[in-house]
Structures are given as C-alpha cells and as structure tokens.
C-alpha cells in the first residue's frame, strides 16, 4: 500500500493542473478575505465582533470549494481521459487498492491546502478588521471547520470524478451539487421542502464553518450528513470502477 501511495503522490505533485488548482484555492481564500474584510471596515458602522470577522474571513471558501472539487475530479478523471489508467491498473491490478491510494493522497493534499489557505485568510481578515473580543479558541474552531469543509468538497469532487469519469461532466455535477442545487432546495415548499433543504449536501455540510444549526441539524451532525453524501459517491464510484472496463 505504501508503494501505491508513493506512486500516487508522484502523480499528483508532477501534474501542472494540480499545482494550479491548489494555488487558485489559496488565492481565492486570501483574495476574498482581504476584499470583503476591507469593504466591511470601510463601510461598517463600527468594529466587528469576532464571530462576524471570522465569518467574513472564511467567506472565500464558498468559491474555493470549486477549485478543490475540480482538483478532486481531475485526480481520477484525467487518467481515464489520457488512458493512463490502464498503466496504473497494470501496476496495481487491485482496483480498490488503487482507488484507496488516490483517496489517501488527495485527502492529505486537500487538508494541507485547506489549512494553509484558511489560516492565511483568517490572519489577513482579522488584521484588517481588528475585531473586538479576541478568542483564540474561537479562531481555531473557525479554522478547523473551514478546513474540514474545503477538504470534504474536494472529496465530493473525487467521488463524482470516480463515478462519472468524464472531466467536464463531473465538474459540472460538482458545481451543481455544491453551489447550485443547495440554493434551489431552499425554495421547496412546506415541511418536506425544509427537510430536504436541511439535509442536502452543502446546506448541511457548511454548518460546521459558522458553527450554526438549521431546523434539523447541528454543526457536527450536519457535517456528518455531508460526509454521508460523499461516502455514497465514492463507494458507488468504487463499485463501478470494479465493474467497468478501463
């Protein structure tokens, strides 16, 4: 397994699109943090509270999730596009082991990228707004929550890439399930509509970022629901990877 992990790490760090996706993630987080915090300081009526400043500082994560999700798609779909998956399967005939190696390497990469971009965004944001009532524990909580959320969105892209295999189709599906459809579900009528909206992908998963609850879920239970969505996509992709030709 360690040989599989080493080979997958070599692949992911040697592909130019990987580095660009990671750079875009960091730039989006830092850029949006600086822009929104600067606007809040100039246009605000007074000093922000720490909660307000933290929520603004990680707002760039709503866009940065797409770059990480796209990277998750490319980790698996690019090999199908180029035909490199055949070489990978010759080296590692056990498809589940190959997929597990890709999953481990990508998860570690996404966690590091998410942690670095989140820490930089929060540091820059707080230095601009200089909120009242600084609390290190709350800052760490916001950083950990946003890092986990970014990583989860990347893993959702990985699962969809494994399931669909076609890069444009998987990226469009990721954008739809992460950004578009969650907003549309909020328009569903009645109690059933609110329940669907509460449990739908990032509507549930994003609760961990701001440490808030909706009508049905708390921050960690909402994140658990989001992980269940991700697990379904990865497991379904693994089954199909086993059954389909390369």
Coordinates of C-alpha atoms in Angstrom, one line a residue:
X1 CA 0.0 0.0 0.0
X2 CA 2.9 2.4 0.8
X3 CA 4.2 1.9 -2.8
X4 CA 0.7 2.8 -4.2
X5 CA 0.6 5.9 -2.0
X6 CA 4.1 7.0 -3.1
X7 CA 3.3 6.5 -6.8
X8 CA 0.0 8.5 -6.4
X9 CA 1.9 11.3 -4.6
X10 CA 4.4 11.4 -7.5
X11 CA 1.5 11.7 -10.0
X12 CA -0.4 14.4 -8.1
X13 CA 2.6 16.6 -7.5
X14 CA 4.0 16.3 -11.0
X15 CA 0.8 17.3 -12.9
X16 CA 0.6 21.1 -13.6
X17 CA -3.1 21.3 -13.2
X18 CA -2.8 20.1 -9.6
X19 CA -0.5 22.9 -8.6
X20 CA -2.6 25.5 -10.4
X21 CA -5.8 24.2 -8.6
X22 CA -4.0 24.5 -5.2
X23 CA -2.7 27.9 -6.0
X24 CA -6.2 29.1 -7.1
X25 CA -7.7 27.7 -3.9
X26 CA -5.2 29.7 -1.7
X27 CA -5.6 32.9 -3.8
X28 CA -9.4 32.7 -3.7
X29 CA -9.4 32.3 0.1
X30 CA -6.9 35.1 0.7
X31 CA -8.3 37.4 -2.0
X32 CA -11.9 37.2 -0.9
X33 CA -10.9 37.6 2.7
X34 CA -9.0 40.8 2.0
X35 CA -11.7 42.2 -0.2
X36 CA -14.7 41.5 2.0
X37 CA -12.9 42.5 5.2
X38 CA -11.7 45.7 3.6
X39 CA -15.2 46.5 2.5
X40 CA -16.6 45.7 5.9
X41 CA -14.1 48.0 7.6
X42 CA -14.7 50.9 5.2
X43 CA -18.4 50.7 5.0
X44 CA -19.2 49.3 8.5
X45 CA -20.8 51.4 11.3
X46 CA -18.3 50.3 13.9
X47 CA -15.9 47.5 15.0
X48 CA -17.0 43.9 14.1
X49 CA -17.4 41.2 16.6
X50 CA -15.0 38.3 16.4
X51 CA -17.8 36.0 15.0
X52 CA -18.6 38.5 12.3
X53 CA -15.0 38.9 11.3
X54 CA -14.4 35.2 11.2
X55 CA -17.5 34.5 9.1
X56 CA -16.3 37.2 6.6
X57 CA -12.8 35.9 6.6
X58 CA -13.8 32.4 5.5
X59 CA -16.4 33.6 3.0
X60 CA -14.0 32.9 0.2
X61 CA -14.4 29.2 0.9
X62 CA -17.7 29.3 -0.9
X63 CA -15.8 29.8 -4.1
X64 CA -12.6 28.0 -3.2
X65 CA -14.6 24.8 -2.8
X66 CA -15.0 24.7 -6.6
X67 CA -11.3 24.7 -7.3
X68 CA -10.7 21.8 -4.8
X69 CA -13.7 19.9 -6.1
X70 CA -12.3 20.3 -9.6
X71 CA -8.9 19.0 -8.4
X72 CA -10.7 16.0 -6.9
X73 CA -12.3 15.3 -10.2
X74 CA -9.0 15.6 -12.1
X75 CA -7.2 13.2 -9.8
X76 CA -9.2 10.3 -11.2
X77 CA -10.8 11.5 -14.5
X78 CA -7.6 12.8 -16.0
X79 CA -6.2 9.2 -16.0
X80 CA -9.3 8.0 -17.9
X81 CA -9.0 10.9 -20.3
X82 CA -5.3 10.2 -21.2
X83 CA -5.5 6.4 -21.0
X84 CA -3.0 6.4 -18.1
X85 CA -5.5 4.4 -16.0
X86 CA -4.5 1.3 -18.0
X87 CA -0.9 1.7 -16.9
X88 CA -2.0 2.3 -13.3
X89 CA -4.1 -0.9 -13.4
X90 CA -1.3 -2.9 -14.8
X91 CA 0.9 -1.8 -11.9
X92 CA -1.9 -2.2 -9.3
X93 CA -4.4 -4.8 -10.5
X94 CA -6.4 -4.4 -7.3
X95 CA -8.7 -1.5 -8.3
X96 CA -9.9 -0.9 -4.7
X97 CA -6.3 -0.6 -3.5
X98 CA -5.5 1.9 -6.4
X99 CA -8.6 4.0 -5.5
X100 CA -7.7 3.9 -1.8
X101 CA -4.2 5.2 -2.6
X102 CA -5.6 8.0 -4.7
X103 CA -8.1 8.8 -1.9
X104 CA -5.4 8.9 0.8
X105 CA -3.0 11.1 -1.1
X106 CA -5.7 13.5 -2.3
X107 CA -7.2 13.8 1.2
X108 CA -3.8 14.7 2.7
X109 CA -3.2 17.2 -0.1
X110 CA -6.6 18.9 0.3
X111 CA -6.2 19.1 4.1
X112 CA -2.9 20.9 3.8
X113 CA -4.2 23.2 1.1
X114 CA -7.3 23.9 3.1
X115 CA -5.4 24.6 6.3
X116 CA -2.9 26.9 4.7
X117 CA -5.4 28.9 2.8
X118 CA -7.8 29.1 5.7
X119 CA -5.1 30.2 8.2
X120 CA -3.9 32.9 5.8
X121 CA -7.4 34.1 5.1
X122 CA -8.2 34.4 8.8
X123 CA -4.9 36.1 9.6
X124 CA -5.3 38.7 6.9
X125 CA -9.0 39.2 7.7
X126 CA -8.5 39.8 11.4
X127 CA -5.6 42.1 10.8
X128 CA -7.8 44.2 8.6
X129 CA -10.9 44.4 10.7
X130 CA -9.3 44.1 14.1
X131 CA -12.5 42.8 15.8
X132 CA -13.4 43.2 19.4
X133 CA -13.2 40.3 22.0
X134 CA -10.4 38.2 20.5
X135 CA -10.7 34.5 21.5
X136 CA -8.1 32.1 20.3
X137 CA -10.3 29.0 20.8
X138 CA -13.0 30.5 18.5
X139 CA -10.4 31.4 15.9
X140 CA -9.1 27.8 15.9
X141 CA -12.6 26.4 15.7
X142 CA -13.4 28.5 12.6
X143 CA -10.1 27.5 11.0
X144 CA -10.7 23.8 11.6
X145 CA -14.3 24.0 10.5
X146 CA -13.5 25.7 7.2
X147 CA -10.5 23.4 6.6
X148 CA -12.7 20.3 7.0
X149 CA -15.4 21.8 4.8
X150 CA -13.0 22.6 2.0
X151 CA -11.5 19.1 2.2
X152 CA -14.9 17.5 2.1
X153 CA -15.9 19.4 -1.0
X154 CA -12.7 18.2 -2.6
X155 CA -13.6 14.6 -1.7
X156 CA -17.0 15.1 -3.2
X157 CA -15.4 16.1 -6.4
X158 CA -13.2 13.0 -6.2
X159 CA -16.2 10.8 -5.7
X160 CA -18.0 12.3 -8.6
X161 CA -14.9 12.0 -10.8
X162 CA -14.7 8.3 -9.9
X163 CA -18.4 7.8 -10.6
X164 CA -18.7 9.8 -13.9
X165 CA -15.1 9.6 -15.2
X166 CA -15.7 12.3 -17.7
X167 CA -14.0 15.5 -16.6
X168 CA -16.4 18.2 -17.8
X169 CA -19.4 16.2 -16.7
X170 CA -18.0 15.5 -13.3
X171 CA -17.0 19.2 -12.7
X172 CA -20.4 20.4 -13.8
X173 CA -22.0 17.9 -11.5
X174 CA -19.8 19.1 -8.6
X175 CA -20.7 22.7 -9.2
X176 CA -24.4 21.8 -9.3
X177 CA -24.4 19.7 -6.1
X178 CA -22.1 22.1 -4.2
X179 CA -23.3 25.5 -5.2
X180 CA -26.5 25.5 -7.4
X181 CA -28.9 22.8 -6.2
X182 CA -28.4 23.6 -2.5
X183 CA -29.7 27.1 -3.1
X184 CA -32.6 25.8 -5.2
X185 CA -33.7 23.4 -2.5
X186 CA -34.3 26.4 -0.1
X187 CA -37.3 27.3 -2.4
X188 CA -39.1 24.0 -1.9
X189 CA -42.4 24.5 -0.2
X190 CA -43.7 23.0 3.1
X191 CA -42.1 21.0 5.8
X192 CA -40.8 18.3 3.5
X193 CA -39.1 21.0 1.5
X194 CA -37.3 22.4 4.6
X195 CA -36.2 18.9 5.5
X196 CA -34.8 18.2 2.0
X197 CA -33.0 21.6 2.1
X198 CA -31.6 21.0 5.6
X199 CA -30.1 17.6 4.6
X200 CA -28.9 18.5 1.1
X201 CA -25.1 18.3 0.5
X202 CA -23.5 21.7 1.4
X203 CA -26.6 23.1 3.2
X204 CA -25.8 20.5 5.8
X205 CA -22.0 20.5 5.5
X206 CA -21.5 24.3 5.7
X207 CA -23.0 24.4 9.2
X208 CA -19.6 23.5 10.6
X209 CA -18.0 26.6 9.1
X210 CA -20.0 29.1 11.0
X211 CA -20.8 26.8 14.0
X212 CA -24.5 27.2 13.5
X213 CA -27.6 25.0 13.3
X214 CA -30.6 24.7 11.0
X215 CA -34.0 23.4 11.8
X216 CA -32.8 19.8 11.8
X217 CA -29.1 19.6 12.3
X218 CA -26.2 21.0 14.4
X219 CA -22.8 21.8 13.1
X220 CA -21.2 18.4 13.5
X221 CA -24.3 16.4 12.7
X222 CA -24.7 18.5 9.5
X223 CA -21.1 17.8 8.6
X224 CA -21.7 14.1 9.2
X225 CA -24.7 14.2 6.7
X226 CA -22.4 15.8 4.1
X227 CA -19.8 13.1 4.7
X228 CA -22.5 10.5 4.1
X229 CA -23.3 12.1 0.7
X230 CA -19.5 12.0 -0.1
X231 CA -19.2 8.3 1.1
X232 CA -22.1 7.3 -1.2
X233 CA -20.4 8.9 -4.2
X234 CA -17.1 7.4 -3.5
X235 CA -18.5 3.9 -2.8
X236 CA -20.7 4.0 -5.9
X237 CA -17.7 5.1 -7.9
X238 CA -15.6 2.3 -6.5
X239 CA -18.2 -0.3 -7.4
X240 CA -18.4 1.0 -10.9
X241 CA -14.6 1.2 -11.2
X242 CA -14.5 -2.5 -10.3
X243 CA -17.2 -3.5 -12.9
X244 CA -16.4 -1.2 -15.9
X245 CA -13.6 -1.5 -18.4
X246 CA -10.7 0.9 -18.1

